[in-house]
Coordinates of C-alpha atoms in Angstrom, one line a residue:
Chain A
M53 CA -30.7 -15.7 -28.8
P54 CA -29.2 -16.7 -25.4
Q55 CA -26.3 -14.2 -25.9
I56 CA -28.5 -11.2 -26.2
T57 CA -30.4 -12.2 -23.1
Y58 CA -27.1 -12.8 -21.3
I59 CA -25.9 -9.3 -22.3
G60 CA -29.2 -7.9 -21.1
R61 CA -29.0 -9.6 -17.8
R62 CA -25.4 -8.6 -17.3
L63 CA -26.3 -4.9 -18.0
I64 CA -29.2 -5.0 -15.6
S65 CA -27.0 -6.5 -12.9
L66 CA -24.9 -3.4 -13.2
I67 CA -27.6 -1.1 -11.8
P68 CA -27.5 -2.3 -8.2
V69 CA -23.7 -2.3 -8.2
L70 CA -23.5 1.2 -9.6
I71 CA -26.1 2.5 -7.0
G72 CA -24.1 0.7 -4.3
I73 CA -20.8 2.3 -5.5
S74 CA -22.4 5.7 -5.4
I75 CA -23.8 5.2 -1.9
I76 CA -20.4 4.1 -0.6
S77 CA -18.6 7.0 -2.2
F78 CA -21.3 9.3 -0.8
L79 CA -20.8 7.9 2.7
L80 CA -17.0 8.5 2.4
V81 CA -17.5 12.3 2.7
K82 CA -20.7 12.1 4.8
L83 CA -19.0 10.1 7.5
S84 CA -15.7 12.0 7.5
P85 CA -14.9 13.8 10.7
G86 CA -15.0 17.6 10.5
D87 CA -17.0 19.9 8.4
P88 CA -16.0 19.6 4.7
I89 CA -17.3 23.0 3.9
R90 CA -15.1 24.6 6.6
L91 CA -12.2 22.8 5.1
L92 CA -13.2 23.9 1.6
L93 CA -13.5 27.6 2.5
G94 CA -10.6 27.8 4.9
P95 CA -10.5 28.7 8.6
R96 CA -11.4 32.4 8.0
A97 CA -14.6 31.9 6.2
T98 CA -17.6 33.8 7.6
D99 CA -20.6 31.9 8.9
E100 CA -22.7 33.4 6.1
A101 CA -20.4 32.1 3.4
V102 CA -20.4 28.6 5.1
A103 CA -24.2 28.7 5.3
A104 CA -24.4 29.7 1.6
V105 CA -22.2 26.8 0.5
R106 CA -24.0 24.4 2.7
L107 CA -27.2 25.5 1.0
A108 CA -25.7 25.1 -2.4
Y109 CA -24.4 21.6 -1.7
G110 CA -27.7 20.8 0.1
L111 CA -25.9 19.9 3.3
D112 CA -28.8 21.1 5.5
E113 CA -31.1 18.5 4.0
P114 CA -31.7 15.0 5.4
A115 CA -29.0 12.5 4.3
W116 CA -31.1 10.8 1.7
R117 CA -31.9 14.1 0.0
Q118 CA -28.2 14.9 0.1
Y119 CA -27.5 11.6 -1.6
F120 CA -29.9 12.5 -4.4
V121 CA -28.2 16.0 -4.8
Y122 CA -24.9 14.2 -4.9
I123 CA -26.1 11.7 -7.6
G124 CA -27.6 14.6 -9.6
N125 CA -24.2 16.4 -9.5
V126 CA -22.2 13.3 -10.4
L127 CA -24.4 12.6 -13.4
E128 CA -23.8 16.1 -14.6
G129 CA -20.0 15.5 -14.1
D130 CA -19.7 17.6 -11.0
L131 CA -17.6 15.7 -8.4
G132 CA -17.1 18.7 -6.1
R133 CA -14.0 20.9 -5.7
S134 CA -10.5 20.2 -4.5
I135 CA -9.4 22.2 -1.5
R136 CA -5.7 21.9 -2.3
Y137 CA -5.8 22.5 -6.0
R138 CA -8.7 24.9 -6.0
L139 CA -10.0 23.1 -9.1
P140 CA -13.1 20.9 -9.9
V141 CA -12.3 17.3 -9.0
S142 CA -13.4 16.2 -12.5
E143 CA -10.8 18.5 -14.1
L144 CA -8.1 17.2 -11.8
I145 CA -8.9 13.6 -12.7
V146 CA -8.8 14.4 -16.4
Q147 CA -5.5 16.1 -15.9
F148 CA -3.9 13.2 -13.9
L149 CA -5.5 10.3 -15.7
P150 CA -3.3 10.1 -18.8
R151 CA -0.1 9.4 -16.7
T152 CA -1.7 6.5 -14.9
L153 CA -3.3 5.1 -18.0
F154 CA 0.1 5.3 -19.7
L155 CA 1.7 3.5 -16.8
I156 CA -1.0 0.8 -16.7
G157 CA -0.7 0.3 -20.5
Y158 CA 3.1 0.0 -20.1
V159 CA 2.8 -2.5 -17.3
M160 CA 0.3 -4.6 -19.4
A161 CA 2.6 -4.5 -22.5
I162 CA 5.3 -6.0 -20.3
T163 CA 3.2 -8.3 -18.2
I164 CA 0.9 -10.0 -20.7
P165 CA 3.6 -11.4 -23.1
A166 CA 5.8 -12.4 -20.2
T167 CA 2.9 -14.1 -18.4
L168 CA 1.9 -16.0 -21.4
A169 CA 5.5 -17.2 -22.2
L170 CA 6.2 -18.2 -18.6
A171 CA 2.8 -19.9 -18.0
V172 CA 3.1 -21.9 -21.3
I173 CA 6.7 -23.0 -20.4
A174 CA 5.7 -23.9 -16.9
A175 CA 2.6 -25.9 -18.0
R176 CA 4.5 -27.8 -20.7
T177 CA 7.4 -28.7 -18.5
Q178 CA 5.1 -29.5 -15.6
D179 CA 7.1 -30.4 -12.5
R180 CA 10.4 -30.5 -14.4
L181 CA 13.3 -28.1 -14.0
A182 CA 11.9 -25.1 -16.0
D183 CA 8.6 -25.4 -14.1
Q184 CA 10.4 -25.5 -10.8
A185 CA 12.5 -22.5 -11.7
I186 CA 9.4 -20.5 -12.7
R187 CA 7.7 -21.6 -9.6
L188 CA 10.6 -20.3 -7.5
F189 CA 10.4 -17.0 -9.3
T190 CA 6.6 -16.7 -8.8
V191 CA 6.8 -17.5 -5.1
L192 CA 9.6 -15.0 -4.6
G193 CA 7.9 -12.3 -6.7
M194 CA 4.6 -12.6 -4.8
S195 CA 6.2 -12.1 -1.4
V196 CA 8.1 -9.0 -2.5
P197 CA 6.7 -5.6 -1.3
V198 CA 6.4 -3.7 -4.6
F199 CA 7.4 -0.3 -3.1
W200 CA 10.6 -1.9 -1.7
L201 CA 11.5 -3.4 -5.1
A202 CA 10.8 0.0 -6.7
V203 CA 13.1 1.9 -4.2
L204 CA 15.9 -0.7 -4.8
L205 CA 15.6 -0.7 -8.6
G206 CA 15.5 3.1 -8.6
R207 CA 18.7 3.2 -6.5
Y208 CA 20.6 0.7 -8.7
F209 CA 19.4 1.4 -12.3
G210 CA 18.6 5.0 -11.6
A211 CA 21.1 6.5 -9.2
E212 CA 24.0 4.1 -9.5
L213 CA 24.0 3.2 -13.2
G214 CA 22.2 6.3 -14.3
W215 CA 20.3 4.4 -17.0
F216 CA 16.8 5.6 -16.1
P217 CA 15.3 8.6 -14.5
V218 CA 13.9 8.0 -11.0
S219 CA 11.2 10.6 -10.9
G220 CA 8.6 12.4 -13.0
W221 CA 7.1 11.3 -16.2
G222 CA 9.1 13.0 -19.0
E223 CA 8.3 14.8 -22.2
G224 CA 6.8 13.2 -25.3
F225 CA 6.1 9.5 -25.9
T226 CA 9.7 8.3 -25.7
G227 CA 10.3 10.5 -22.7
H228 CA 7.3 8.8 -21.0
L229 CA 8.6 5.3 -22.0
H230 CA 12.0 6.2 -20.5
H231 CA 10.7 7.8 -17.3
L232 CA 8.1 5.1 -16.6
F233 CA 10.4 2.2 -17.4
L234 CA 11.4 1.5 -13.8
P235 CA 7.9 2.1 -12.4
A236 CA 6.4 -0.3 -15.0
V237 CA 9.1 -3.0 -14.4
S238 CA 8.7 -2.8 -10.6
T239 CA 4.9 -3.3 -10.9
S240 CA 5.3 -6.1 -13.5
L241 CA 7.9 -8.0 -11.5
W242 CA 5.3 -8.3 -8.8
L243 CA 2.2 -8.8 -11.0
I244 CA 3.6 -11.4 -13.4
P245 CA 4.1 -14.1 -10.7
L246 CA 0.5 -13.7 -9.6
L247 CA -0.8 -14.1 -13.1
V248 CA 1.5 -16.9 -14.1
R249 CA 0.3 -19.0 -11.1
N250 CA -3.2 -18.4 -12.2
L251 CA -2.7 -19.1 -15.9
R252 CA -0.5 -22.2 -15.4
G253 CA -3.2 -23.8 -13.4
A254 CA -5.8 -23.1 -16.2
L255 CA -3.4 -24.4 -18.9
I256 CA -2.8 -27.6 -17.0
E257 CA -6.5 -28.1 -16.5
Q258 CA -6.9 -27.9 -20.3
M259 CA -4.0 -30.3 -20.9
E260 CA -5.7 -32.9 -18.8
S261 CA -9.2 -32.6 -20.4
D262 CA -10.9 -35.2 -22.5
Y263 CA -10.5 -33.5 -25.8
V264 CA -6.7 -33.6 -25.4
V265 CA -6.8 -37.3 -24.5
A266 CA -8.9 -37.8 -27.7
C267 CA -6.2 -35.9 -29.7
R268 CA -3.5 -38.0 -28.3
A269 CA -5.5 -41.2 -29.0
K270 CA -5.7 -40.0 -32.6
G271 CA -1.9 -39.9 -32.6
L272 CA -1.4 -36.1 -33.0
P273 CA 2.0 -34.9 -31.9
E274 CA 2.1 -33.0 -28.6
G275 CA 3.3 -29.8 -30.2
I276 CA 0.3 -29.6 -32.5
I277 CA -2.1 -30.6 -29.8
F278 CA -0.7 -27.7 -27.7
R279 CA -0.7 -25.0 -30.4
R280 CA -3.9 -25.9 -32.3
H281 CA -6.1 -27.0 -29.3
I282 CA -4.8 -26.1 -25.9
L283 CA -3.7 -22.6 -26.7
R284 CA -7.0 -21.8 -28.5
N285 CA -8.9 -23.0 -25.5
S286 CA -6.8 -20.9 -23.2
V287 CA -8.0 -17.6 -24.6
L288 CA -10.8 -17.5 -22.1
P289 CA -8.6 -18.1 -19.0
T290 CA -6.2 -15.4 -20.4
L291 CA -9.1 -12.9 -20.8
H292 CA -10.2 -13.8 -17.3
L293 CA -6.8 -12.8 -16.1
L294 CA -7.3 -9.3 -17.4
G295 CA -10.3 -9.0 -15.1
I296 CA -8.1 -10.1 -12.2
M297 CA -5.4 -7.7 -13.2
V298 CA -7.3 -4.4 -13.0
A299 CA -7.5 -4.2 -9.2
F300 CA -3.9 -5.2 -8.8
L301 CA -2.7 -2.8 -11.5
I302 CA -4.5 0.1 -9.8
G303 CA -3.3 -0.9 -6.3
G304 CA 0.3 -1.3 -7.6
S305 CA 0.2 2.0 -9.5
V306 CA -0.6 3.9 -6.3
V307 CA 2.6 2.9 -4.5
V308 CA 4.8 3.0 -7.5
E309 CA 3.7 6.4 -8.5
I310 CA 4.6 7.6 -5.0
V311 CA 8.1 6.0 -5.1
Y312 CA 8.9 7.5 -8.5
A313 CA 7.0 10.8 -8.1
V314 CA 4.8 10.1 -11.2
P315 CA 2.0 12.7 -11.1
G316 CA -0.8 10.2 -11.7
L317 CA -4.1 9.3 -10.1
G318 CA -2.5 7.2 -7.4
A319 CA -0.2 10.0 -6.3
L320 CA -3.2 12.3 -6.3
M321 CA -5.2 9.8 -4.2
V322 CA -2.5 9.5 -1.5
G323 CA -1.8 13.2 -1.5
S324 CA -5.5 13.9 -1.1
V325 CA -5.9 11.4 1.7
I326 CA -3.0 12.9 3.6
G327 CA -4.2 16.5 2.9
R328 CA -7.8 15.6 3.9
D329 CA -9.0 16.7 0.5
Y330 CA -12.2 14.8 0.9
Y331 CA -14.0 15.5 -2.4
V332 CA -10.9 14.4 -4.4
V333 CA -10.8 11.1 -2.4
Q334 CA -14.5 10.7 -3.0
G335 CA -14.4 11.5 -6.7
L336 CA -11.3 9.3 -7.3
T337 CA -12.8 6.3 -5.4
L338 CA -15.9 6.6 -7.5
A339 CA -13.9 6.9 -10.7
Y340 CA -11.7 3.9 -9.8
A341 CA -14.7 1.8 -9.0
V342 CA -16.6 2.7 -12.2
G343 CA -13.5 2.1 -14.2
T344 CA -13.1 -1.4 -12.7
V345 CA -16.7 -2.2 -13.3
L346 CA -16.4 -1.2 -16.9
V347 CA -13.3 -3.4 -17.4
T348 CA -15.0 -6.3 -15.8
L349 CA -18.1 -5.8 -18.0
T350 CA -15.9 -5.7 -21.1
V351 CA -14.2 -8.9 -20.1
D352 CA -17.5 -10.6 -19.5
L353 CA -19.0 -9.4 -22.8
L354 CA -16.0 -10.5 -24.7
T355 CA -16.1 -13.9 -23.0
A356 CA -19.7 -14.2 -24.0
A357 CA -18.9 -13.2 -27.6
I358 CA -16.1 -15.8 -27.8
D359 CA -17.8 -18.6 -26.0
P360 CA -21.6 -18.8 -26.5
R361 CA -22.0 -21.2 -23.6
T362 CA -21.3 -18.5 -21.1
G363 CA -24.2 -17.4 -19.0
R364 CA -26.5 -20.2 -19.9
Chain B
M185 CA 6.0 -64.3 -2.7
I186 CA 6.5 -62.1 0.2
D187 CA 10.0 -60.9 0.8
A188 CA 10.4 -61.2 4.5
T189 CA 13.7 -59.4 4.6
A190 CA 12.3 -56.1 3.3
G191 CA 10.9 -53.8 6.0
P192 CA 7.5 -52.2 5.6
A193 CA 7.5 -50.0 2.5
P194 CA 7.9 -46.4 3.6
A195 CA 4.6 -44.7 3.5
P196 CA 4.5 -42.3 0.5
R197 CA 4.9 -38.8 1.7
R198 CA 1.7 -36.8 1.3
P199 CA 2.1 -34.1 -1.4
G200 CA 2.8 -30.7 0.0
T201 CA 4.6 -31.9 3.1
A202 CA 7.9 -30.4 2.1
E203 CA 6.4 -27.0 1.4
I204 CA 4.4 -27.0 4.7
A205 CA 7.5 -28.0 6.6
V206 CA 9.8 -25.4 5.1
G207 CA 7.2 -22.7 5.3
G208 CA 6.2 -23.7 8.8
I209 CA 9.9 -23.5 10.0
I210 CA 10.2 -20.0 8.5
L211 CA 7.0 -18.8 10.1
L212 CA 7.9 -20.4 13.4
G213 CA 11.3 -18.7 13.3
W214 CA 9.7 -15.3 12.7
L215 CA 7.2 -15.9 15.5
V216 CA 10.0 -16.7 17.9
M217 CA 11.9 -13.6 16.8
A218 CA 8.8 -11.4 17.1
L219 CA 7.8 -12.7 20.5
G220 CA 11.4 -12.6 21.8
A221 CA 12.4 -9.3 20.2
D222 CA 12.9 -7.8 23.7
W223 CA 15.6 -10.4 24.5
I224 CA 17.0 -11.1 21.1
A225 CA 17.3 -7.5 19.8
P226 CA 20.8 -6.2 20.7
Y227 CA 19.5 -2.6 21.2
D228 CA 16.4 -0.7 22.0
P229 CA 14.7 -0.2 18.6
N230 CA 14.0 3.4 19.3
A231 CA 17.3 4.3 21.0
I232 CA 18.7 7.3 19.1
D233 CA 22.5 7.6 18.8
L234 CA 23.3 10.8 16.8
R235 CA 27.1 10.0 16.9
G236 CA 26.5 6.7 15.0
I237 CA 24.1 7.7 12.2
L238 CA 24.0 5.9 8.8
G239 CA 26.5 3.4 10.0
A240 CA 27.3 0.6 7.5
P241 CA 26.7 -3.1 8.6
S242 CA 29.4 -4.0 11.1
P243 CA 29.9 -6.6 13.9
A244 CA 28.3 -4.1 16.4
H245 CA 25.4 -3.4 14.1
P246 CA 25.0 -6.3 11.7
F247 CA 22.3 -4.5 9.7
G248 CA 23.8 -1.0 10.1
T249 CA 22.2 2.0 11.7
D250 CA 19.6 4.5 10.3
Q251 CA 19.5 8.2 9.9
L252 CA 19.0 8.6 13.7
G253 CA 21.6 6.0 14.6
R254 CA 19.0 3.4 15.6
D255 CA 20.0 -0.2 15.2
V256 CA 18.3 -1.6 12.0
L257 CA 18.5 -5.2 13.2
S258 CA 16.7 -4.4 16.4
R259 CA 14.1 -2.4 14.5
V260 CA 13.6 -5.3 12.0
L261 CA 13.0 -7.7 14.9
H262 CA 10.6 -5.4 16.7
G263 CA 9.0 -4.7 13.3
A264 CA 8.2 -8.4 13.0
R265 CA 5.8 -8.0 15.9
I266 CA 3.8 -5.3 14.2
D267 CA 3.8 -7.0 10.8
I268 CA 2.8 -10.4 12.1
W269 CA 0.2 -8.8 14.3
M270 CA -1.1 -7.1 11.2
G271 CA -1.4 -10.4 9.4
L272 CA -3.0 -12.1 12.3
V273 CA -5.7 -9.5 13.1
G274 CA -6.1 -8.5 9.4
V275 CA -7.0 -12.1 8.6
L276 CA -9.0 -13.1 11.7
A277 CA -11.3 -10.2 11.8
P278 CA -12.5 -10.5 8.1
L279 CA -12.5 -14.3 8.5
A280 CA -14.9 -14.1 11.4
I281 CA -17.2 -11.7 9.6
G282 CA -17.0 -13.7 6.4
I283 CA -17.8 -17.0 8.2
A284 CA -20.8 -15.5 9.9
V285 CA -22.2 -13.9 6.7
G286 CA -21.3 -16.9 4.5
L287 CA -22.9 -19.5 6.8
V288 CA -26.1 -17.6 7.2
S289 CA -26.3 -16.6 3.6
G290 CA -25.6 -20.0 2.2
Y291 CA -27.6 -22.0 4.7
F292 CA -30.8 -20.0 4.9
G293 CA -30.8 -18.3 1.5
G294 CA -33.7 -16.1 0.6
A295 CA -33.7 -12.3 1.0
V296 CA -30.8 -12.2 3.5
D297 CA -28.7 -14.1 0.9
M298 CA -29.7 -11.8 -1.9
A299 CA -28.9 -8.7 0.2
M300 CA -25.6 -10.0 1.3
M301 CA -24.5 -11.1 -2.1
R302 CA -25.4 -7.7 -3.6
L303 CA -23.2 -6.1 -0.8
V304 CA -20.4 -8.5 -1.8
D305 CA -20.8 -7.5 -5.5
I306 CA -20.6 -3.8 -4.6
T307 CA -17.6 -4.2 -2.4
V308 CA -15.6 -6.2 -5.0
A309 CA -16.4 -3.5 -7.6
F310 CA -13.9 -1.3 -5.8
P311 CA -10.2 -2.0 -6.2
F312 CA -9.2 -3.4 -2.8
F313 CA -6.3 -1.1 -2.1
I314 CA -8.2 2.0 -3.2
L315 CA -11.1 1.3 -0.9
V316 CA -8.8 0.6 2.0
I317 CA -6.9 3.9 1.4
A318 CA -10.2 5.8 1.1
I319 CA -11.6 4.4 4.4
V320 CA -8.3 5.0 6.2
G321 CA -8.4 8.5 4.7
V322 CA -11.8 9.1 6.2
L323 CA -11.0 7.5 9.6
G324 CA -7.4 8.9 9.8
P325 CA -4.1 7.1 9.4
G326 CA -3.1 4.4 11.9
L327 CA -3.0 0.7 12.4
M328 CA -6.3 0.5 14.2
N329 CA -8.1 2.2 11.3
Y330 CA -6.4 -0.2 8.8
F331 CA -7.9 -3.1 10.7
I332 CA -11.3 -1.4 10.6
A333 CA -10.9 -0.9 6.8
L334 CA -9.9 -4.5 6.4
A335 CA -12.9 -5.7 8.4
L336 CA -15.2 -3.6 6.2
V337 CA -13.6 -4.7 2.9
A338 CA -11.8 -8.1 3.2
W339 CA -14.6 -10.2 4.6
V340 CA -16.3 -10.5 1.2
A341 CA -13.7 -13.0 -0.1
Y342 CA -14.3 -15.3 2.9
A343 CA -18.1 -14.9 2.7
R344 CA -18.1 -16.0 -0.9
L345 CA -15.9 -19.0 -0.3
I346 CA -17.9 -20.2 2.8
R347 CA -21.2 -19.6 1.0
A348 CA -20.1 -21.7 -2.0
E349 CA -19.1 -24.6 0.4
V350 CA -22.3 -24.3 2.4
L351 CA -24.5 -24.5 -0.7
V352 CA -23.0 -27.9 -1.5
L353 CA -22.8 -29.1 2.1
K354 CA -26.4 -28.3 3.1
R355 CA -27.5 -31.0 0.6
A356 CA -25.1 -33.6 1.9
E357 CA -26.6 -36.7 3.5
F358 CA -25.0 -36.2 6.9
V359 CA -26.6 -32.7 7.1
D360 CA -29.9 -34.1 6.1
A361 CA -29.5 -36.8 8.8
A362 CA -28.7 -34.2 11.4
R363 CA -31.8 -32.2 10.4
T364 CA -34.0 -35.3 10.5
L365 CA -32.7 -36.0 14.0
G366 CA -34.0 -32.6 15.0
F367 CA -30.8 -30.8 15.8
P368 CA -31.3 -27.1 16.0
H369 CA -29.9 -25.0 13.1
R370 CA -27.2 -23.6 15.4
V371 CA -25.8 -27.0 16.1
I372 CA -26.0 -28.1 12.4
L373 CA -24.3 -25.0 11.3
F374 CA -21.4 -25.0 13.7
R375 CA -20.9 -28.7 14.4
H376 CA -21.7 -30.2 11.0
V377 CA -21.4 -27.6 8.2
L378 CA -18.7 -25.2 9.4
P379 CA -15.9 -27.8 10.1
N380 CA -16.4 -29.2 6.6
A381 CA -16.5 -25.9 4.9
L382 CA -13.3 -24.6 6.4
G383 CA -10.7 -26.4 4.2
P384 CA -10.5 -24.1 1.2
I385 CA -10.9 -21.1 3.4
L386 CA -7.9 -21.9 5.5
I387 CA -5.8 -22.4 2.4
Y388 CA -6.8 -19.0 1.2
A389 CA -6.2 -17.4 4.6
W390 CA -2.5 -18.0 4.4
T391 CA -2.2 -16.2 1.0
D392 CA -4.5 -13.5 2.3
A393 CA -2.2 -13.0 5.3
L394 CA 0.5 -12.2 2.8
L395 CA -1.7 -9.7 1.0
V396 CA -2.8 -8.1 4.2
I397 CA 0.8 -7.7 5.5
L398 CA 2.0 -6.3 2.1
A399 CA -0.9 -3.9 1.9
G400 CA -0.3 -2.9 5.6
A401 CA 3.4 -2.3 4.9
S402 CA 2.4 -0.3 1.8
L403 CA 0.2 1.9 4.0
G404 CA 3.0 2.3 6.5
F405 CA 5.3 3.3 3.6
L406 CA 2.7 5.8 2.3
G407 CA 2.4 7.3 5.8
L408 CA -1.2 6.0 6.3
G409 CA -0.5 2.9 8.4
A410 CA 1.6 2.4 11.5
Q411 CA 3.0 5.8 12.4
P412 CA 6.7 6.7 13.0
P413 CA 8.7 6.1 15.1
T414 CA 7.0 2.7 15.3
A415 CA 9.3 0.1 13.9
E416 CA 7.2 -1.3 11.1
W417 CA 8.8 -2.6 8.0
G418 CA 6.9 -0.3 5.6
V419 CA 7.6 2.7 7.8
M420 CA 11.3 1.8 8.0
I421 CA 11.6 1.5 4.2
A422 CA 9.9 5.0 3.9
D423 CA 12.4 6.3 6.5
G424 CA 15.3 4.9 4.6
Q425 CA 14.2 6.0 1.1
P426 CA 15.8 9.5 1.2
Y427 CA 19.1 7.9 2.3
V428 CA 19.0 4.9 0.0
I429 CA 22.0 6.0 -2.1
Q430 CA 24.5 6.4 0.8
A431 CA 22.8 3.9 3.2
W432 CA 21.1 1.1 1.3
W433 CA 20.8 -1.1 4.4
I434 CA 18.1 1.0 6.0
C435 CA 15.7 0.0 3.2
F436 CA 17.1 -3.3 2.3
F437 CA 16.8 -5.3 5.5
P438 CA 13.1 -4.6 6.4
G439 CA 12.1 -5.5 2.8
L440 CA 14.2 -8.7 3.0
A441 CA 12.4 -9.5 6.2
A442 CA 9.0 -9.0 4.5
V443 CA 10.1 -11.3 1.6
T444 CA 11.1 -14.1 3.9
L445 CA 7.9 -13.9 6.0
G446 CA 5.9 -13.8 2.8
L447 CA 7.8 -16.8 1.5
G448 CA 6.8 -18.8 4.6
L449 CA 3.2 -17.9 4.1
I450 CA 3.0 -18.8 0.4
L451 CA 4.8 -22.1 1.0
V452 CA 2.4 -23.2 3.7
S453 CA -0.6 -22.1 1.5
D454 CA 0.8 -23.9 -1.6
G455 CA 1.5 -27.1 0.4
L456 CA -2.0 -27.1 1.9
A457 CA -3.5 -26.5 -1.5
R458 CA -1.6 -29.5 -3.0
R459 CA -2.8 -31.7 -0.1
H460 CA -6.3 -30.5 -0.5
Q461 CA -6.2 -31.2 -4.3
V462 CA -5.1 -34.8 -3.7
D463 CA -7.6 -35.4 -0.9
Q464 CA -10.5 -34.4 -3.2

């Protein structure tokens, strides 16, 4: 069963990555200037109080022991406390996460169908007018700063035409859809070009492969070759796109949440960096990385399930 | 039969030439404007004129004035310096580290390779922008710390690319020959392997410059990159955001500048990629 051994190997390869992620997020607070406990307790804390918390967090121990204390806490779901919100970081993340997930789901709902359509059209009309037009769009889209696009779209469709709200995230499902429309579109307009370029290349590669030549030799019409053979073989490149998307989706959500004042993880991240709320920055960075690793893992496992040749 | 009247057939243009030419002209134009900003810009980019705030584009101020009456055109031109500088340093520093790691890792293999590739796996597990923000958060906002964050994070892409090339090249006959002739590793690596491994890396570098500039401008916009009153495009867009309804030009022109610079970078990258594809 090569697939089982592949899954096993893939899961084992996670261990060093997860350990590495935890070390890096540990170092983020460890290496930050200033005493995080002083920040946590405020300027008027007594030395005894500071000493007590230092002891509780194990900050008087050598660094490697501190790391194990940190890991122990993380495994119990304790990511430390926020200075600004006076709440456990894990609670904050749970509170802010749904907005970002909603935004990311929204962006994907726009991005994936649009990417598929544009990439298929571009690949089928390779180097002809439609392909050139799509190429122009992708080149322009990639060079646009997403926050700039967001500010301008907000001004025109939000302030001038009044079609969409330009801040917050609304009430109820339709409220969210309405409020997050412009943020989702801004992110998509920048993400689609990136993905179309990627998928178009993969499709063209399929179109030039031996099995397509064989189909043509058999006399199959181009349309059937494309739908029955090329599209089916393009499931894997598409799935692979999802893996590429995650990091860009997360990065894009950060700026867009700031522009449109969406109270999501990205806005929390930036606010915490500016407010020197180190444990929130640390916890979020860890959470983002673990999330990304899980998505990549899912994509790899799905790929292995669809294509048994993977990983041999 | 040879037709003596026809001149020599025009050499077929190499693919990608048009893109490289157009992109190159755009980039050259920006470089000239950035270097000559002191002479080209009509005003001092930081000269405040409180009697002329939020002025619409006019012959005296083609791009208008901002909330402090500063000339937007002059600020865009001076901003080009910062943003091009960001692209330059933000690519070259990770490139240098990536080349060093990739060469050693790919050529010598073994435990160093294992350790380096694990480090690469760990770094790419973080979403790029999040890790950069987190590092800048720890070090404090500013351009210098953005460069440090990039050097820590962005080298992995180059290290991977170089390593993949080196793994192929070190089995090439000419490298074997160099080894047989008894050249030291240093000479083989830098004179024989590196020049041949650079092709795909240089194509990627142009796209990477775009990503680095856009990420840097995003940091400026978020208040974590270049600090006001520095004329940096992201900072300028953040400055203009509160006034975008009555004075769209404060936001609009710096962003347009970024788009054109980005266009130049992508065109050059695309052209080089096409050329490389054909050469293979």
